[in-house]
């Protein structure tokens, strides 16, 4: 299923573990921070979110990044 975010043109492909909601329905999307990775500009992948890293914190066994899209969507990446 394709999920269109309030961010604008950003579309993510998602797998629904249960019944698929009807087209146009609002849904809650959960993205696991540890399943995200960073790509260089111009790189491609199935689901890509262009964002700016606004904070980087070393947390012992990993680095936690806070990133924000041009539309203001904030999310966490665990490296």
C-alpha positions as a printed NumPy array, in Angstrom:
array([[ 0.   ,  0.   ,  0.   ],
       [ 1.265,  3.51 , -0.726],
       [ 1.113,  5.992,  2.151],
       [ 1.044,  9.692,  1.221],
       [ 2.368, 11.781,  4.106],
       [ 1.128, 15.225,  5.107],
       [ 4.675, 16.347,  4.249],
       [ 3.576, 16.872,  0.638],
       [ 4.872, 14.728, -2.208],
       [ 6.486, 12.177,  0.114],
       [ 5.118,  8.676, -0.543],
       [ 6.201,  5.562,  1.355],
       [ 5.383,  1.969,  0.511],
       [ 4.055,  0.117,  3.546],
       [ 2.91 , -3.382,  4.369],
       [-0.312, -3.598,  6.334],
       [-0.221, -6.419,  8.914],
       [-4.012, -6.548,  8.974],
       [-6.854, -5.378,  6.797],
       [-5.934, -2.763,  4.201],
       [-7.641,  0.586,  4.908],
       [-9.759,  2.149,  2.162],
       [-8.12 ,  4.623, -0.222],
       [-7.923,  8.103,  1.274],
       [-8.209,  6.913,  4.889],
       [-5.898,  8.491,  7.478],
       [-3.53 ,  5.979,  9.059],
       [-0.734,  5.972, 11.627],
       [ 2.632,  4.949, 10.209],
       [ 5.373,  3.624, 12.476],
       [ 8.972,  3.612, 11.271],
       [11.578,  1.785, 13.349],
       [14.594,  4.095, 13.893],
       [17.002,  1.121, 13.797],
       [15.728,  0.05 , 10.346],
       [16.646,  3.368,  8.704],
       [19.965,  4.113,  7.038],
       [21.633,  7.116,  5.456],
       [22.185,  7.546,  1.71 ],
       [24.379, 10.015, -0.139],
       [22.658, 12.652, -2.283],
       [21.532, 11.111, -5.565],
       [21.407,  7.55 , -4.203],
       [18.209,  5.587, -4.674],
       [16.275,  3.058, -2.629],
       [12.664,  1.869, -2.339],
       [11.635,  4.343,  0.375],
       [13.68 ,  7.526,  0.636],
       [12.982, 10.501,  2.879],
       [15.002, 13.625,  2.055],
       [15.799, 15.368,  5.333],
       [18.33 , 17.47 ,  7.186],
       [20.029, 16.111, 10.3  ],
       [19.436, 18.666, 13.07 ],
       [20.867, 16.759, 16.023],
       [23.364, 13.939, 16.554],
       [23.81 , 12.242, 19.94 ],
       [26.226,  9.426, 20.801],
       [24.3  ,  7.052, 23.109],
       [26.926,  4.439, 24.015],
       [26.276,  1.609, 21.56 ],
       [24.723,  3.734, 18.792],
       [24.288,  7.242, 17.417],
       [20.831,  8.796, 17.435],
       [20.086, 11.351, 14.725],
       [17.118, 13.683, 14.67 ],
       [16.206, 14.657, 11.112],
       [13.599, 17.031,  9.685],
       [12.088, 17.08 ,  6.189],
       [11.513, 20.298,  4.227],
       [ 7.834, 20.06 ,  5.247],
       [ 8.678, 19.87 ,  8.964],
       [ 8.233, 16.117,  9.533],
       [10.626, 15.145, 12.35 ],
       [11.916, 11.593, 12.834],
       [14.723,  9.657, 14.538],
       [17.395,  7.474, 12.924],
       [19.398,  4.997, 15.009],
       [22.836,  4.136, 13.591]])
